mmCIF file of C-alpha atoms in Angstrom:
data_model
loop_
_atom_site.group_PDB
_atom_site.id
_atom_site.type_symbol
_atom_site.label_atom_id
_atom_site.label_comp_id
_atom_site.label_asym_id
_atom_site.label_seq_id
_atom_site.Cartn_x
_atom_site.Cartn_y
_atom_site.Cartn_z
ATOM 1 C CA UNK A 1 -4.536 124.791 11.119
ATOM 2 C CA UNK A 2 -1.406 124.277 12.803
ATOM 3 C CA UNK A 3 -3.458 123.056 15.806
ATOM 4 C CA UNK A 4 -5.558 120.673 13.994
ATOM 5 C CA UNK A 5 -2.343 119.125 12.262
ATOM 6 C CA UNK A 6 -0.931 118.661 15.704
ATOM 7 C CA UNK A 7 -4.045 117.450 17.169
ATOM 8 C CA UNK A 8 -4.360 114.754 14.293
ATOM 9 C CA UNK A 9 -0.483 113.711 14.780
ATOM 10 C CA UNK A 10 -1.444 113.302 18.461
ATOM 11 C CA UNK A 11 -4.572 111.031 17.693
ATOM 12 C CA UNK A 12 -2.661 108.884 14.909
ATOM 13 C CA UNK A 13 0.458 108.341 17.443
ATOM 14 C CA UNK A 14 -2.030 107.386 20.238
ATOM 15 C CA UNK A 15 -3.850 104.838 17.733
ATOM 16 C CA UNK A 16 -0.601 103.307 16.939
ATOM 17 C CA UNK A 17 0.632 103.024 20.266
ATOM 18 C CA UNK A 18 -2.718 101.117 21.197
ATOM 19 C CA UNK A 19 -2.198 98.740 18.542
ATOM 20 C CA UNK A 20 1.204 98.121 19.619
ATOM 21 C CA UNK A 21 0.048 97.425 23.074
ATOM 22 C CA UNK A 22 -2.907 95.191 22.338
ATOM 23 C CA UNK A 23 -0.906 92.219 21.066
ATOM 24 C CA UNK A 24 1.291 92.302 23.971
ATOM 25 C CA UNK A 25 -1.902 91.976 26.088
ATOM 26 C CA UNK A 26 -3.555 89.125 24.079
ATOM 27 C CA UNK A 27 -0.139 87.072 24.194
ATOM 28 C CA UNK A 28 0.436 87.318 27.694
ATOM 29 C CA UNK A 29 -3.283 86.581 28.516
ATOM 30 C CA UNK A 30 -3.007 83.360 26.580
ATOM 31 C CA UNK A 31 0.321 82.432 28.310
ATOM 32 C CA UNK A 32 -1.491 82.917 31.530
ATOM 33 C CA UNK A 33 -4.347 80.536 30.355
ATOM 34 C CA UNK A 34 -1.368 77.905 29.388
ATOM 35 C CA UNK A 35 -0.090 78.280 32.820
ATOM 36 C CA UNK A 36 -3.216 77.966 34.729
ATOM 37 C CA UNK A 37 -4.397 74.833 32.586
ATOM 38 C CA UNK A 38 -0.795 73.038 33.111
ATOM 39 C CA UNK A 39 -0.785 74.116 36.930
ATOM 40 C CA UNK A 40 -4.290 72.918 37.325
ATOM 41 C CA UNK A 41 -4.010 69.656 35.152
ATOM 42 C CA UNK A 42 -0.254 68.691 35.243
ATOM 43 C CA UNK A 43 -0.257 66.092 38.329
ATOM 44 C CA UNK A 44 -3.310 64.466 37.161
ATOM 45 C CA UNK A 45 -2.254 63.817 33.566
ATOM 46 C CA UNK A 46 0.964 62.626 35.021
ATOM 47 C CA UNK A 47 -0.698 60.349 37.172
ATOM 48 C CA UNK A 48 -2.830 59.006 34.477
ATOM 49 C CA UNK A 49 0.373 58.616 32.096
ATOM 50 C CA UNK A 50 2.171 56.441 34.980
ATOM 51 C CA UNK A 51 -1.017 54.459 35.584
ATOM 52 C CA UNK A 52 -1.192 53.542 32.005
ATOM 53 C CA UNK A 53 2.280 52.471 31.591
ATOM 54 C CA UNK A 54 2.109 50.629 34.716
ATOM 55 C CA UNK A 55 -0.939 48.526 33.494
ATOM 56 C CA UNK A 56 0.800 47.871 30.025
ATOM 57 C CA UNK A 57 3.975 46.443 31.805
ATOM 58 C CA UNK A 58 1.915 44.468 34.298
ATOM 59 C CA UNK A 59 0.148 42.843 31.428
ATOM 60 C CA UNK A 60 3.252 42.057 29.484
ATOM 61 C CA UNK A 61 4.849 40.542 32.392
ATOM 62 C CA UNK A 62 1.773 38.394 32.712
ATOM 63 C CA UNK A 63 1.638 37.560 29.113
ATOM 64 C CA UNK A 64 5.437 36.515 29.299
ATOM 65 C CA UNK A 65 4.701 34.675 32.433
ATOM 66 C CA UNK A 66 2.050 32.329 30.471
ATOM 67 C CA UNK A 67 4.367 31.705 27.462
ATOM 68 C CA UNK A 68 7.645 31.006 28.764
ATOM 69 C CA UNK A 69 7.521 30.757 32.618
ATOM 70 C CA UNK A 70 4.462 28.616 33.201
ATOM 71 C CA UNK A 71 5.777 25.163 33.845
ATOM 72 C CA UNK A 72 2.558 23.208 32.994
ATOM 73 C CA UNK A 73 2.226 24.412 29.489
ATOM 74 C CA UNK A 74 -1.056 22.708 28.990
ATOM 75 C CA UNK A 75 -1.342 23.582 25.379
ATOM 76 C CA UNK A 76 2.151 22.044 24.432
ATOM 77 C CA UNK A 77 3.082 19.414 27.096
ATOM 78 C CA UNK A 78 0.128 16.772 26.132
ATOM 79 C CA UNK A 79 1.025 16.707 22.322
ATOM 80 C CA UNK A 80 4.554 16.315 23.175
ATOM 81 C CA UNK A 81 4.032 13.291 25.737
ATOM 82 C CA UNK A 82 1.911 11.772 23.142
ATOM 83 C CA UNK A 83 4.416 12.135 20.669
ATOM 84 C CA UNK A 84 7.027 10.918 22.686
ATOM 85 C CA UNK A 85 5.138 7.777 23.890
ATOM 86 C CA UNK A 86 4.492 7.134 19.946
ATOM 87 C CA UNK A 87 8.274 7.549 19.256
ATOM 88 C CA UNK A 88 8.697 5.034 22.027
ATOM 89 C CA UNK A 89 6.672 2.315 20.721
ATOM 90 C CA UNK A 90 7.996 2.558 17.472
ATOM 91 C CA UNK A 91 11.831 2.061 18.346
ATOM 92 C CA UNK A 92 10.799 -0.841 20.629
ATOM 93 C CA UNK A 93 9.046 -2.398 17.545
ATOM 94 C CA UNK A 94 11.241 -5.486 17.080
ATOM 95 C CA UNK A 95 10.287 -5.610 13.245
ATOM 96 C CA UNK A 96 12.045 -2.035 12.884
ATOM 97 C CA UNK A 97 15.517 -1.976 11.543
ATOM 98 C CA UNK A 98 17.208 1.554 11.990
ATOM 99 C CA UNK A 99 19.998 1.598 9.118
ATOM 100 C CA UNK A 100 23.078 3.568 9.248
ATOM 101 C CA UNK A 101 23.632 6.398 6.605
ATOM 102 C CA UNK A 102 26.185 4.000 5.059
ATOM 103 C CA UNK A 103 23.473 1.046 4.875
ATOM 104 C CA UNK A 104 21.042 3.525 3.482
ATOM 105 C CA UNK A 105 23.438 4.765 1.005
ATOM 106 C CA UNK A 106 24.119 1.162 -0.150
ATOM 107 C CA UNK A 107 20.373 0.304 -0.420
ATOM 108 C CA UNK A 108 19.916 3.390 -2.626
ATOM 109 C CA UNK A 109 22.547 2.262 -4.834
ATOM 110 C CA UNK A 110 20.699 -1.027 -5.268
ATOM 111 C CA UNK A 111 17.435 0.612 -6.129
ATOM 112 C CA UNK A 112 17.774 0.594 -10.070
ATOM 113 C CA UNK A 113 18.281 -3.033 -9.847
ATOM 114 C CA UNK A 114 15.321 -3.416 -7.650
ATOM 115 C CA UNK A 115 13.391 -1.309 -10.047
ATOM 116 C CA UNK A 116 14.314 -3.583 -12.866
ATOM 117 C CA UNK A 117 13.585 -6.650 -10.922
ATOM 118 C CA UNK A 118 10.086 -5.484 -10.267
ATOM 119 C CA UNK A 119 9.470 -4.311 -13.531
ATOM 120 C CA UNK A 120 10.346 -8.014 -15.027
ATOM 121 C CA UNK A 121 7.991 -9.364 -12.395
ATOM 122 C CA UNK A 122 5.436 -6.957 -13.765
ATOM 123 C CA UNK A 123 5.977 -8.355 -17.238
ATOM 124 C CA UNK A 124 5.921 -12.029 -16.155
ATOM 125 C CA UNK A 125 2.626 -11.078 -14.354
ATOM 126 C CA UNK A 126 1.084 -9.723 -17.331
ATOM 127 C CA UNK A 127 1.973 -12.667 -19.625
ATOM 128 C CA UNK A 128 0.554 -15.050 -16.896
ATOM 129 C CA UNK A 129 -2.572 -13.466 -16.895
ATOM 130 C CA UNK A 130 -2.679 -13.176 -20.612
ATOM 131 C CA UNK A 131 -2.258 -17.014 -20.877
ATOM 132 C CA UNK A 132 -4.789 -17.325 -18.337
ATOM 133 C CA UNK A 133 -7.283 -15.413 -20.534
ATOM 134 C CA UNK A 134 -6.369 -17.723 -23.318
ATOM 135 C CA UNK A 135 -6.885 -20.830 -21.084
ATOM 136 C CA UNK A 136 -10.361 -19.570 -20.286
ATOM 137 C CA UNK A 137 -11.371 -19.750 -24.009
ATOM 138 C CA UNK A 138 -10.999 -23.562 -23.887
ATOM 139 C CA UNK A 139 -14.229 -23.987 -21.891
ATOM 140 C CA UNK A 140 -16.324 -23.177 -25.426
ATOM 141 C CA UNK A 141 -14.198 -26.253 -26.903
ATOM 142 C CA UNK A 142 -15.002 -29.173 -25.135
ATOM 143 C CA UNK A 143 -12.668 -28.336 -21.776
ATOM 144 C CA UNK A 144 -14.643 -28.276 -18.360
ATOM 145 C CA UNK A 145 -13.998 -26.214 -15.668
ATOM 146 C CA UNK A 146 -13.510 -27.560 -12.078
ATOM 147 C CA UNK A 147 -12.106 -25.772 -9.399
ATOM 148 C CA UNK A 148 -8.887 -24.236 -10.638
ATOM 149 C CA UNK A 149 -8.438 -26.767 -13.526
ATOM 150 C CA UNK A 150 -9.584 -27.133 -17.035
ATOM 151 C CA UNK A 151 -10.302 -30.996 -18.003
ATOM 152 C CA UNK A 152 -10.620 -32.522 -21.143
ATOM 153 C CA UNK A 153 -12.262 -35.724 -21.457
ATOM 154 C CA UNK A 154 -11.386 -37.584 -24.972
ATOM 155 C CA UNK A 155 -13.986 -39.146 -27.486
ATOM 156 C CA UNK A 156 -11.582 -41.509 -29.357
ATOM 157 C CA UNK A 157 -8.964 -43.759 -28.152
ATOM 158 C CA UNK A 158 -4.908 -43.254 -28.082
ATOM 159 C CA UNK A 159 -2.221 -44.958 -26.535
ATOM 160 C CA UNK A 160 -0.868 -43.585 -23.377
ATOM 161 C CA UNK A 161 2.186 -41.753 -25.462
ATOM 162 C CA UNK A 162 0.017 -40.503 -28.302
ATOM 163 C CA UNK A 163 -2.509 -39.311 -25.523
ATOM 164 C CA UNK A 164 0.090 -37.352 -23.749
ATOM 165 C CA UNK A 165 1.514 -35.927 -26.764
ATOM 166 C CA UNK A 166 -2.124 -34.488 -27.542
ATOM 167 C CA UNK A 167 -2.435 -33.085 -24.170
ATOM 168 C CA UNK A 168 1.004 -31.333 -24.824
ATOM 169 C CA UNK A 169 -0.200 -29.944 -28.063
ATOM 170 C CA UNK A 170 -2.881 -28.149 -26.336
ATOM 171 C CA UNK A 171 -0.666 -26.805 -23.402
ATOM 172 C CA UNK A 172 -1.816 -29.230 -20.881
ATOM 173 C CA UNK A 173 -0.791 -32.815 -19.935
ATOM 174 C CA UNK A 174 -2.564 -36.052 -18.873
ATOM 175 C CA UNK A 175 -4.470 -35.553 -15.858
ATOM 176 C CA UNK A 176 -2.634 -35.777 -12.341
ATOM 177 C CA UNK A 177 -4.940 -36.255 -9.459
ATOM 178 C CA UNK A 178 -3.906 -34.646 -6.218
ATOM 179 C CA UNK A 179 -6.963 -34.559 -3.985
ATOM 180 C CA UNK A 180 -10.155 -36.407 -3.312
ATOM 181 C CA UNK A 181 -12.101 -33.751 -4.950
ATOM 182 C CA UNK A 182 -10.202 -34.039 -8.458
ATOM 183 C CA UNK A 183 -10.879 -37.989 -8.071
ATOM 184 C CA UNK A 184 -14.403 -37.829 -7.235
ATOM 185 C CA UNK A 185 -14.952 -35.128 -10.024
ATOM 186 C CA UNK A 186 -13.451 -37.522 -12.730
ATOM 187 C CA UNK A 187 -15.297 -40.536 -11.645
ATOM 188 C CA UNK A 188 -18.477 -38.341 -12.249
ATOM 189 C CA UNK A 189 -17.587 -37.388 -15.537
ATOM 190 C CA UNK A 190 -15.956 -40.632 -17.355
ATOM 191 C CA UNK A 191 -17.784 -43.623 -18.483
ATOM 192 C CA UNK A 192 -15.112 -45.505 -19.739
ATOM 193 C CA UNK A 193 -11.448 -46.472 -18.385
ATOM 194 C CA UNK A 194 -9.060 -43.676 -19.225
ATOM 195 C CA UNK A 195 -5.451 -42.545 -19.237
ATOM 196 C CA UNK A 196 -4.197 -40.205 -16.666
ATOM 197 C CA UNK A 197 -0.742 -38.982 -16.165
ATOM 198 C CA UNK A 198 0.932 -41.502 -13.705
ATOM 199 C CA UNK A 199 3.347 -43.917 -15.190
ATOM 200 C CA UNK A 200 6.781 -45.160 -15.014
ATOM 201 C CA UNK A 201 7.449 -44.304 -18.733
ATOM 202 C CA UNK A 202 10.379 -41.767 -17.758
ATOM 203 C CA UNK A 203 12.549 -43.671 -15.291
ATOM 204 C CA UNK A 204 11.983 -47.411 -14.860
ATOM 205 C CA UNK A 205 9.954 -48.411 -11.826
ATOM 206 C CA UNK A 206 9.354 -45.008 -10.547
ATOM 207 C CA UNK A 207 5.688 -43.622 -10.605
ATOM 208 C CA UNK A 208 5.562 -40.078 -11.451
ATOM 209 C CA UNK A 209 2.919 -37.654 -13.019
ATOM 210 C CA UNK A 210 3.787 -36.543 -16.319
ATOM 211 C CA UNK A 211 3.051 -32.800 -15.682
ATOM 212 C CA UNK A 212 5.981 -32.764 -12.780
ATOM 213 C CA UNK A 213 3.297 -32.754 -9.822
ATOM 214 C CA UNK A 214 4.295 -34.435 -6.642
ATOM 215 C CA UNK A 215 2.845 -37.802 -6.136
ATOM 216 C CA UNK A 216 0.537 -37.331 -2.940
ATOM 217 C CA UNK A 217 -2.201 -39.473 -2.817
ATOM 218 C CA UNK A 218 -3.052 -42.640 -4.913
ATOM 219 C CA UNK A 219 -6.260 -44.536 -5.484
ATOM 220 C CA UNK A 220 -5.070 -47.817 -6.575
ATOM 221 C CA UNK A 221 -7.587 -50.810 -6.946
ATOM 222 C CA UNK A 222 -5.113 -53.255 -5.014
ATOM 223 C CA UNK A 223 -2.623 -52.610 -2.666
ATOM 224 C CA UNK A 224 0.303 -52.028 -2.913
ATOM 225 C CA UNK A 225 0.710 -50.048 -6.160
ATOM 226 C CA UNK A 226 2.585 -52.445 -8.817
ATOM 227 C CA UNK A 227 6.206 -51.974 -8.531
ATOM 228 C CA UNK A 228 7.221 -53.883 -11.588
ATOM 229 C CA UNK A 229 6.100 -54.275 -15.098
ATOM 230 C CA UNK A 230 4.577 -57.400 -15.881
ATOM 231 C CA UNK A 231 6.236 -58.172 -19.211
ATOM 232 C CA UNK A 232 9.824 -57.363 -20.253
ATOM 233 C CA UNK A 233 9.972 -54.124 -22.294
ATOM 234 C CA UNK A 234 6.818 -52.684 -21.068
ATOM 235 C CA UNK A 235 6.278 -49.616 -19.268
ATOM 236 C CA UNK A 236 3.681 -48.971 -16.470
ATOM 237 C CA UNK A 237 1.015 -46.421 -17.332
ATOM 238 C CA UNK A 238 -2.484 -45.893 -15.416
ATOM 239 C CA UNK A 239 -6.005 -46.213 -16.309
ATOM 240 C CA UNK A 240 -8.607 -44.692 -13.959
ATOM 241 C CA UNK A 241 -11.931 -46.924 -14.462
ATOM 242 C CA UNK A 242 -15.059 -45.302 -12.738
ATOM 243 C CA UNK A 243 -17.135 -48.522 -12.863
ATOM 244 C CA UNK A 244 -14.886 -49.911 -9.753
ATOM 245 C CA UNK A 245 -15.969 -47.428 -7.044
ATOM 246 C CA UNK A 246 -13.556 -44.760 -5.465
ATOM 247 C CA UNK A 247 -10.475 -46.605 -5.363
ATOM 248 C CA UNK A 248 -10.131 -47.426 -9.309
ATOM 249 C CA UNK A 249 -6.427 -47.044 -10.642
ATOM 250 C CA UNK A 250 -5.429 -49.732 -12.705
ATOM 251 C CA UNK A 251 -2.004 -50.885 -14.065
ATOM 252 C CA UNK A 252 -2.087 -51.214 -17.866
ATOM 253 C CA UNK A 253 0.281 -51.452 -20.918
ATOM 254 C CA UNK A 254 0.899 -48.015 -22.103
ATOM 255 C CA UNK A 255 0.512 -49.288 -26.066
ATOM 256 C CA UNK A 256 -3.147 -50.130 -25.621
ATOM 257 C CA UNK A 257 -5.417 -47.619 -26.981
ATOM 258 C CA UNK A 258 -7.765 -46.061 -24.415
ATOM 259 C CA UNK A 259 -9.497 -42.957 -23.861
ATOM 260 C CA UNK A 260 -7.623 -40.217 -21.902
ATOM 261 C CA UNK A 261 -7.950 -36.996 -19.808
ATOM 262 C CA UNK A 262 -6.216 -33.934 -20.241
ATOM 263 C CA UNK A 263 -5.871 -31.376 -17.360
ATOM 264 C CA UNK A 264 -4.633 -27.569 -17.532
ATOM 265 C CA UNK A 265 -3.931 -25.534 -14.155
ATOM 266 C CA UNK A 266 -5.586 -22.078 -14.020
ATOM 267 C CA UNK A 267 -3.254 -21.159 -11.312
ATOM 268 C CA UNK A 268 -1.030 -18.132 -12.413
ATOM 269 C CA UNK A 269 2.439 -19.307 -13.482
ATOM 270 C CA UNK A 270 1.537 -23.090 -14.084
ATOM 271 C CA UNK A 271 0.602 -24.918 -16.914
#
C-alpha cells in the first residue's frame, strides 16, 4: 500500500511537471514562427512601405505643381483675360461717369426728391391718359378723327368770338392748321367758308392761332397776308373757303356769323 501510494504520487508529480513544461514549449514555438516570418518578410514589407510613400509624395508634388506652379493656368487665365478686356472697354467709355464716394453720398441724399418728382410725373401721365380716354369718346358725338387730332365741323353759324367760346367749352379751340395734311383734310370736309383759329383779335396786327400754336405755314388766297384791318375798330379773323382751291384763307370781319371748325389735339399733355 505504501509502495502504491508512493508510485501514485510520483505519477502525479510527473504529470504536473509535464503540464508545466508544455506551455513553455508552445510559447517558444510561437516566438520562433514570428521571428522566422519577420526575418523572411521584413525587408519586402519595408520596401513596399517606402515605395507607396514615395509614390504618394510624388503624386502630391505633381498636383501642387499643376495648381500653384503652372504659369500657363489654362483654366483661370482665359476668363481673367476676358474680364480684364471688358473692364478696359467699360473704363474707356466716354459716357461713363465715375463718381467719388462724396458725390455718391450727395446723390443718395437727393434720392427721395427724385422719387417724389418721378411720382409726380407718373400722376401727371395718368391724368393725361385719362383725359385722352375722355377725348376719344367725342368721336361718337360729331367729332371726326384725323391723325392725332379731333375736329368738329359746325352746322350752325356764329361770330368768330362765339365760335371760339363754343370750342373752349368743349376743351378745344378753333382749328389751327399746321401742315399740308391738315389743310387738305379740312378742304375735303368743309362745304362752306368756316372760321379757323387765326386772327389778330388779341394783339392788333399780329396774326396768332387761338390755341397758342406757332404760325408755321399759311395758305392765304392772296400775298402777302393782310397786315391791317380794313375798317376802324374791326379785328382781323380768318375763314377757310373750300371752293377757292388749296390756297383759300381769306380775311373777314370777326363779327360776321359763319360756320366754324374746332380742333382738339390727342397728343398727351396737349389740349
